[in-house]
Amino acid sequence: IFEDPWRDQQSLWPYMVFDALVAEEVSNVSIVPKLATDWEISDDGKTVTLTLREGVKWHDGEDLTVEDVLFTYNAQMRNPNGGKKTLLAPVVGYQDVIDGKATELAGMTAEGNKIIFKLEYVDTLFVNHLAYLFILPEHLLKDVPVEELSTYEEYWTKPVGTGAYVIDKGAFPDYFTCVRNGNYWDDKAAIKNVQFTSYDAGGQDAVVAALINGDLDYASGGYINDMVVASNVVAQNSAVTIVTRLFLPLARL
């Protein structure tokens, strides 16, 4: 099964299959709208209001709703495998959920198509953090116990998102494929079909060899992130380019 994207820290596929409320642009790390069309921050910095985009469809044709957002954040807060829940730490009621005193974030509410966060303290990067919290479909997961949310086979065998790509088919652990989402709310993806190939057996050396030989179009994470290794690949295959990304420091006021 696919890994819950709140746990998966390395793979590219969650960014293709799922959407978050916002996204970070790689070129200048500015925040851009995704499932949220816009956001407002109060003068004191402790209230953040995001407007949910209308007309977005899940891959199975169901409408995206604010309930999907509330469900995702609250369920993952209670999920023992939710590896990114600390990104919601500024929200009022966070510690109560962590301590088991509450099942929902008291500081997260919805009014119409708006999601409102009340913060305990000012976090200048709170909206940035939402880029790493992919939204999951309430209608497919609401009856799943939170402790089983990350391993629910009926869903994670072929996960449904709102992203630019749809999971097509797979033969684990060797490969899986994605196809372009023809009903995507934004511009359609330029690449129609994508194949993800596992190099677990050959390890990182096999990945490097595949890049040099032109058998791979993209690789990231781990060994490939070493600039010496990356430069060696480029030196042997001029069609490969190195893309670097700036990470913002965390800030709390």
mmCIF file of C-alpha atoms in Angstrom:
data_model
loop_
_atom_site.group_PDB
_atom_site.id
_atom_site.type_symbol
_atom_site.label_atom_id
_atom_site.label_comp_id
_atom_site.label_asym_id
_atom_site.label_seq_id
_atom_site.Cartn_x
_atom_site.Cartn_y
_atom_site.Cartn_z
ATOM 1 C CA ILE A 1 0.000 0.000 0.000
ATOM 2 C CA PHE A 2 0.991 3.641 -0.385
ATOM 3 C CA GLU A 3 2.314 5.465 2.643
ATOM 4 C CA ASP A 4 0.252 8.137 4.331
ATOM 5 C CA PRO A 5 1.702 11.458 3.002
ATOM 6 C CA TRP A 6 1.706 12.856 6.528
ATOM 7 C CA ARG A 7 4.420 10.251 7.226
ATOM 8 C CA ASP A 8 6.160 10.073 3.822
ATOM 9 C CA GLN A 9 8.927 12.682 3.895
ATOM 10 C CA GLN A 10 10.786 11.848 0.675
ATOM 11 C CA SER A 11 8.512 10.801 -2.178
ATOM 12 C CA LEU A 12 7.333 13.052 -4.977
ATOM 13 C CA TRP A 13 4.034 11.267 -5.628
ATOM 14 C CA PRO A 14 2.016 12.848 -2.763
ATOM 15 C CA TYR A 15 2.636 16.294 -4.272
ATOM 16 C CA MET A 16 1.198 14.985 -7.546
ATOM 17 C CA VAL A 17 -1.817 13.073 -6.210
ATOM 18 C CA PHE A 18 -2.842 15.332 -3.316
ATOM 19 C CA ASP A 19 -3.236 19.063 -2.778
ATOM 20 C CA ALA A 20 -2.750 21.157 0.322
ATOM 21 C CA LEU A 21 -4.475 24.474 1.048
ATOM 22 C CA VAL A 22 -1.377 26.338 -0.177
ATOM 23 C CA ALA A 23 1.953 25.519 -1.821
ATOM 24 C CA GLU A 24 5.500 26.818 -1.698
ATOM 25 C CA GLU A 25 6.945 27.873 -5.029
ATOM 26 C CA VAL A 26 10.354 26.276 -5.509
ATOM 27 C CA SER A 27 11.912 29.282 -7.228
ATOM 28 C CA ASN A 28 11.473 31.810 -4.447
ATOM 29 C CA VAL A 29 9.638 29.911 -1.684
ATOM 30 C CA SER A 30 6.705 32.297 -1.831
ATOM 31 C CA ILE A 31 3.312 30.902 -0.819
ATOM 32 C CA VAL A 32 0.739 30.441 -3.587
ATOM 33 C CA PRO A 33 -2.929 29.376 -3.474
ATOM 34 C CA LYS A 34 -3.922 25.747 -3.974
ATOM 35 C CA LEU A 35 -7.129 24.417 -2.421
ATOM 36 C CA ALA A 36 -7.425 27.788 -0.674
ATOM 37 C CA THR A 37 -7.871 30.748 -3.012
ATOM 38 C CA ASP A 38 -6.693 33.343 -0.495
ATOM 39 C CA TRP A 39 -6.033 33.967 3.182
ATOM 40 C CA GLU A 40 -6.135 36.794 5.681
ATOM 41 C CA ILE A 41 -4.142 37.307 8.869
ATOM 42 C CA SER A 42 -5.507 39.524 11.631
ATOM 43 C CA ASP A 43 -3.595 42.575 12.823
ATOM 44 C CA ASP A 44 -2.459 40.761 15.967
ATOM 45 C CA GLY A 45 -1.332 37.758 13.892
ATOM 46 C CA LYS A 46 -3.423 35.297 15.898
ATOM 47 C CA THR A 47 -6.331 34.686 13.509
ATOM 48 C CA VAL A 48 -5.758 33.133 10.080
ATOM 49 C CA THR A 49 -8.712 32.792 7.699
ATOM 50 C CA LEU A 50 -8.485 30.823 4.455
ATOM 51 C CA THR A 51 -11.126 30.644 1.716
ATOM 52 C CA LEU A 52 -11.653 27.189 0.220
ATOM 53 C CA ARG A 53 -11.676 26.963 -3.578
ATOM 54 C CA GLU A 54 -15.053 26.054 -5.075
ATOM 55 C CA GLY A 55 -15.607 23.478 -7.808
ATOM 56 C CA VAL A 56 -12.738 21.154 -6.834
ATOM 57 C CA LYS A 57 -13.435 17.445 -7.323
ATOM 58 C CA TRP A 58 -11.864 14.405 -5.726
ATOM 59 C CA HIS A 59 -10.583 11.828 -8.203
ATOM 60 C CA ASP A 60 -13.774 9.815 -7.638
ATOM 61 C CA GLY A 61 -15.957 12.785 -8.632
ATOM 62 C CA GLU A 62 -17.071 13.895 -5.162
ATOM 63 C CA ASP A 63 -16.895 17.597 -4.255
ATOM 64 C CA LEU A 64 -14.169 18.942 -1.978
ATOM 65 C CA THR A 65 -15.675 20.577 1.132
ATOM 66 C CA VAL A 66 -14.484 22.396 4.246
ATOM 67 C CA GLU A 67 -15.430 19.237 6.156
ATOM 68 C CA ASP A 68 -12.605 17.439 4.326
ATOM 69 C CA VAL A 69 -10.130 19.987 5.710
ATOM 70 C CA LEU A 70 -11.451 19.826 9.272
ATOM 71 C CA PHE A 71 -11.605 16.025 9.155
ATOM 72 C CA THR A 72 -8.040 15.722 7.851
ATOM 73 C CA TYR A 73 -6.448 17.982 10.439
ATOM 74 C CA ASN A 74 -8.431 16.620 13.396
ATOM 75 C CA ALA A 75 -7.971 12.973 12.413
ATOM 76 C CA GLN A 76 -4.256 13.356 11.841
ATOM 77 C CA MET A 77 -3.897 15.173 15.155
ATOM 78 C CA ARG A 78 -5.228 12.034 16.871
ATOM 79 C CA ASN A 79 -3.422 9.619 14.552
ATOM 80 C CA PRO A 80 -0.424 8.111 16.393
ATOM 81 C CA ASN A 81 1.374 7.960 13.018
ATOM 82 C CA GLY A 82 0.712 11.611 12.132
ATOM 83 C CA GLY A 83 4.294 12.793 11.708
ATOM 84 C CA LYS A 84 3.530 16.420 10.866
ATOM 85 C CA LYS A 85 0.978 17.307 13.524
ATOM 86 C CA THR A 86 3.481 19.664 15.186
ATOM 87 C CA LEU A 87 2.949 22.041 12.257
ATOM 88 C CA LEU A 88 -0.440 22.749 13.867
ATOM 89 C CA ALA A 89 1.105 23.428 17.282
ATOM 90 C CA PRO A 90 0.155 27.154 17.313
ATOM 91 C CA VAL A 91 -3.583 26.371 16.999
ATOM 92 C CA VAL A 92 -5.669 26.833 20.156
ATOM 93 C CA GLY A 93 -6.460 23.426 21.662
ATOM 94 C CA TYR A 94 -3.454 21.637 20.157
ATOM 95 C CA GLN A 95 -2.122 20.405 23.482
ATOM 96 C CA ASP A 96 -5.561 19.226 24.611
ATOM 97 C CA VAL A 97 -5.778 16.917 21.590
ATOM 98 C CA ILE A 98 -2.223 15.687 22.147
ATOM 99 C CA ASP A 99 -3.057 14.941 25.796
ATOM 100 C CA GLY A 100 -6.280 13.146 24.873
ATOM 101 C CA LYS A 101 -8.498 15.750 26.537
ATOM 102 C CA ALA A 102 -10.184 16.681 23.240
ATOM 103 C CA THR A 103 -10.771 15.070 19.841
ATOM 104 C CA GLU A 104 -10.806 18.275 17.801
ATOM 105 C CA LEU A 105 -8.774 21.460 17.606
ATOM 106 C CA ALA A 106 -10.791 24.083 19.472
ATOM 107 C CA GLY A 107 -9.127 26.847 17.483
ATOM 108 C CA MET A 108 -10.129 25.483 14.063
ATOM 109 C CA THR A 109 -13.633 26.220 12.784
ATOM 110 C CA ALA A 110 -15.480 26.726 9.512
ATOM 111 C CA GLU A 111 -17.924 29.414 8.402
ATOM 112 C CA GLY A 112 -19.362 28.739 4.957
ATOM 113 C CA ASN A 113 -16.379 28.121 2.686
ATOM 114 C CA LYS A 114 -13.877 29.691 5.108
ATOM 115 C CA ILE A 115 -11.565 27.855 7.506
ATOM 116 C CA ILE A 116 -10.593 29.898 10.547
ATOM 117 C CA PHE A 117 -7.594 29.214 12.792
ATOM 118 C CA LYS A 118 -7.204 30.861 16.188
ATOM 119 C CA LEU A 119 -3.568 30.751 17.312
ATOM 120 C CA GLU A 120 -2.122 30.658 20.831
ATOM 121 C CA TYR A 121 0.870 32.658 19.660
ATOM 122 C CA VAL A 122 2.067 34.392 16.502
ATOM 123 C CA ASP A 123 3.785 32.041 14.065
ATOM 124 C CA THR A 124 4.988 33.981 11.033
ATOM 125 C CA LEU A 125 5.239 30.764 9.002
ATOM 126 C CA PHE A 126 1.927 29.160 9.952
ATOM 127 C CA VAL A 127 0.490 29.493 6.432
ATOM 128 C CA ASN A 128 3.748 28.118 5.003
ATOM 129 C CA HIS A 129 3.363 25.035 7.178
ATOM 130 C CA LEU A 130 -0.048 24.291 5.679
ATOM 131 C CA ALA A 131 1.716 23.520 2.383
ATOM 132 C CA TYR A 132 2.896 20.235 3.933
ATOM 133 C CA LEU A 133 -0.503 19.092 5.181
ATOM 134 C CA PHE A 134 -2.256 17.320 2.307
ATOM 135 C CA ILE A 135 -6.038 17.126 2.500
ATOM 136 C CA LEU A 136 -7.668 13.672 2.611
ATOM 137 C CA PRO A 137 -11.275 12.736 1.651
ATOM 138 C CA GLU A 138 -13.657 12.586 4.596
ATOM 139 C CA HIS A 139 -16.247 10.585 2.634
ATOM 140 C CA LEU A 140 -13.794 7.703 2.192
ATOM 141 C CA LEU A 141 -12.062 7.761 5.580
ATOM 142 C CA LYS A 142 -14.466 9.153 8.194
ATOM 143 C CA ASP A 143 -15.437 5.712 9.539
ATOM 144 C CA VAL A 144 -11.851 4.449 9.811
ATOM 145 C CA PRO A 145 -10.432 4.386 13.376
ATOM 146 C CA VAL A 146 -7.693 7.008 13.619
ATOM 147 C CA GLU A 147 -5.108 4.459 14.696
ATOM 148 C CA GLU A 148 -5.757 2.581 11.422
ATOM 149 C CA LEU A 149 -5.907 5.665 9.203
ATOM 150 C CA SER A 150 -2.372 5.275 7.859
ATOM 151 C CA THR A 151 -2.754 1.578 7.001
ATOM 152 C CA TYR A 152 -6.343 1.300 5.751
ATOM 153 C CA GLU A 153 -5.840 -0.932 2.713
ATOM 154 C CA GLU A 154 -9.135 -0.182 0.982
ATOM 155 C CA TYR A 155 -7.994 3.407 0.557
ATOM 156 C CA TRP A 156 -4.180 3.301 0.485
ATOM 157 C CA THR A 157 -4.012 0.576 -2.177
ATOM 158 C CA LYS A 158 -5.098 3.266 -4.647
ATOM 159 C CA PRO A 159 -5.459 6.586 -2.798
ATOM 160 C CA VAL A 160 -7.879 9.237 -4.018
ATOM 161 C CA GLY A 161 -6.785 12.881 -3.975
ATOM 162 C CA THR A 162 -7.572 16.168 -5.690
ATOM 163 C CA GLY A 163 -4.164 16.525 -7.352
ATOM 164 C CA ALA A 164 -2.984 16.878 -10.933
ATOM 165 C CA TYR A 165 -2.352 13.126 -11.228
ATOM 166 C CA VAL A 166 -4.407 10.001 -10.544
ATOM 167 C CA ILE A 167 -2.873 6.704 -9.412
ATOM 168 C CA ASP A 168 -3.259 4.315 -12.342
ATOM 169 C CA LYS A 169 -1.772 0.896 -11.647
ATOM 170 C CA GLY A 170 1.075 -0.653 -9.751
ATOM 171 C CA ALA A 171 3.081 -3.792 -9.145
ATOM 172 C CA PHE A 172 4.580 -3.316 -5.697
ATOM 173 C CA PRO A 173 7.374 -3.250 -4.833
ATOM 174 C CA ASP A 174 8.664 -2.719 -8.365
ATOM 175 C CA TYR A 175 6.763 0.218 -9.842
ATOM 176 C CA PHE A 176 3.509 2.175 -10.085
ATOM 177 C CA THR A 177 2.129 4.624 -12.631
ATOM 178 C CA CYS A 178 0.155 7.869 -12.559
ATOM 179 C CA VAL A 179 -1.916 9.464 -15.313
ATOM 180 C CA ARG A 180 -2.878 13.098 -15.798
ATOM 181 C CA ASN A 181 -6.076 14.182 -14.035
ATOM 182 C CA GLY A 182 -8.297 15.443 -16.859
ATOM 183 C CA ASN A 183 -10.675 17.084 -14.346
ATOM 184 C CA TYR A 184 -8.021 18.964 -12.397
ATOM 185 C CA TRP A 185 -9.184 22.366 -11.137
ATOM 186 C CA ASP A 186 -5.968 24.101 -12.270
ATOM 187 C CA ASP A 187 -3.926 23.928 -15.484
ATOM 188 C CA LYS A 188 -3.594 20.332 -16.646
ATOM 189 C CA ALA A 189 -0.212 18.682 -16.117
ATOM 190 C CA ALA A 190 2.098 18.896 -19.134
ATOM 191 C CA ILE A 191 3.278 15.287 -18.750
ATOM 192 C CA LYS A 192 0.529 12.729 -19.433
ATOM 193 C CA ASN A 193 2.001 9.609 -17.848
ATOM 194 C CA VAL A 194 4.530 9.049 -15.061
ATOM 195 C CA GLN A 195 6.157 5.828 -13.883
ATOM 196 C CA PHE A 196 7.739 5.515 -10.456
ATOM 197 C CA THR A 197 10.380 2.780 -10.280
ATOM 198 C CA SER A 198 11.817 1.224 -7.136
ATOM 199 C CA TYR A 199 15.589 0.972 -6.869
ATOM 200 C CA ASP A 200 15.458 -0.547 -3.412
ATOM 201 C CA ALA A 201 17.321 -3.668 -4.537
ATOM 202 C CA GLY A 202 20.157 -1.785 -6.247
ATOM 203 C CA GLY A 203 20.297 1.056 -3.772
ATOM 204 C CA GLN A 204 21.475 4.601 -4.383
ATOM 205 C CA ASP A 205 24.249 3.510 -6.721
ATOM 206 C CA ALA A 206 21.593 2.069 -9.038
ATOM 207 C CA VAL A 207 19.737 5.386 -8.986
ATOM 208 C CA VAL A 208 22.895 7.281 -9.938
ATOM 209 C CA ALA A 209 23.608 4.827 -12.754
ATOM 210 C CA ALA A 210 20.035 5.154 -14.057
ATOM 211 C CA LEU A 211 20.323 8.940 -14.140
ATOM 212 C CA ILE A 212 23.624 8.793 -15.976
ATOM 213 C CA ASN A 213 22.220 6.290 -18.484
ATOM 214 C CA GLY A 214 19.077 8.341 -19.097
ATOM 215 C CA ASP A 215 16.730 5.722 -17.619
ATOM 216 C CA LEU A 216 15.400 8.199 -15.039
ATOM 217 C CA ASP A 217 14.044 11.702 -15.616
ATOM 218 C CA TYR A 218 13.949 12.778 -11.969
ATOM 219 C CA ALA A 219 15.417 11.725 -8.636
ATOM 220 C CA SER A 220 15.628 13.438 -5.242
ATOM 221 C CA GLY A 221 16.379 12.791 -1.606
ATOM 222 C CA GLY A 222 19.067 10.876 0.238
ATOM 223 C CA TYR A 223 22.295 10.193 -1.633
ATOM 224 C CA ILE A 224 21.220 12.242 -4.678
ATOM 225 C CA ASN A 225 21.067 15.375 -2.508
ATOM 226 C CA ASP A 226 24.836 15.219 -2.046
ATOM 227 C CA MET A 227 26.226 17.961 -4.312
ATOM 228 C CA VAL A 228 29.343 15.927 -5.182
ATOM 229 C CA VAL A 229 27.182 13.005 -6.332
ATOM 230 C CA ALA A 230 24.809 15.276 -8.242
ATOM 231 C CA SER A 231 27.679 17.056 -9.957
ATOM 232 C CA ASN A 232 29.151 13.708 -10.978
ATOM 233 C CA VAL A 233 25.839 12.745 -12.609
ATOM 234 C CA VAL A 234 25.666 16.015 -14.543
ATOM 235 C CA ALA A 235 29.277 15.629 -15.655
ATOM 236 C CA GLN A 236 28.384 12.284 -17.258
ATOM 237 C CA ASN A 237 24.943 13.183 -18.595
ATOM 238 C CA SER A 238 24.605 16.792 -19.768
ATOM 239 C CA ALA A 239 20.823 16.374 -20.172
ATOM 240 C CA VAL A 240 20.494 16.252 -16.373
ATOM 241 C CA THR A 241 20.274 19.501 -14.408
ATOM 242 C CA ILE A 242 20.583 20.179 -10.691
ATOM 243 C CA VAL A 243 17.683 21.947 -8.974
ATOM 244 C CA THR A 244 18.401 23.411 -5.544
ATOM 245 C CA ARG A 245 15.784 24.590 -3.093
ATOM 246 C CA LEU A 246 15.981 27.089 -0.251
ATOM 247 C CA PHE A 247 14.343 26.054 3.021
ATOM 248 C CA LEU A 248 12.888 28.742 5.255
ATOM 249 C CA PRO A 249 13.927 28.836 8.923
ATOM 250 C CA LEU A 250 11.236 28.387 11.532
ATOM 251 C CA ALA A 251 10.168 31.476 13.434
ATOM 252 C CA ARG A 252 8.022 32.096 16.480
ATOM 253 C CA LEU A 253 7.158 35.447 18.022
#
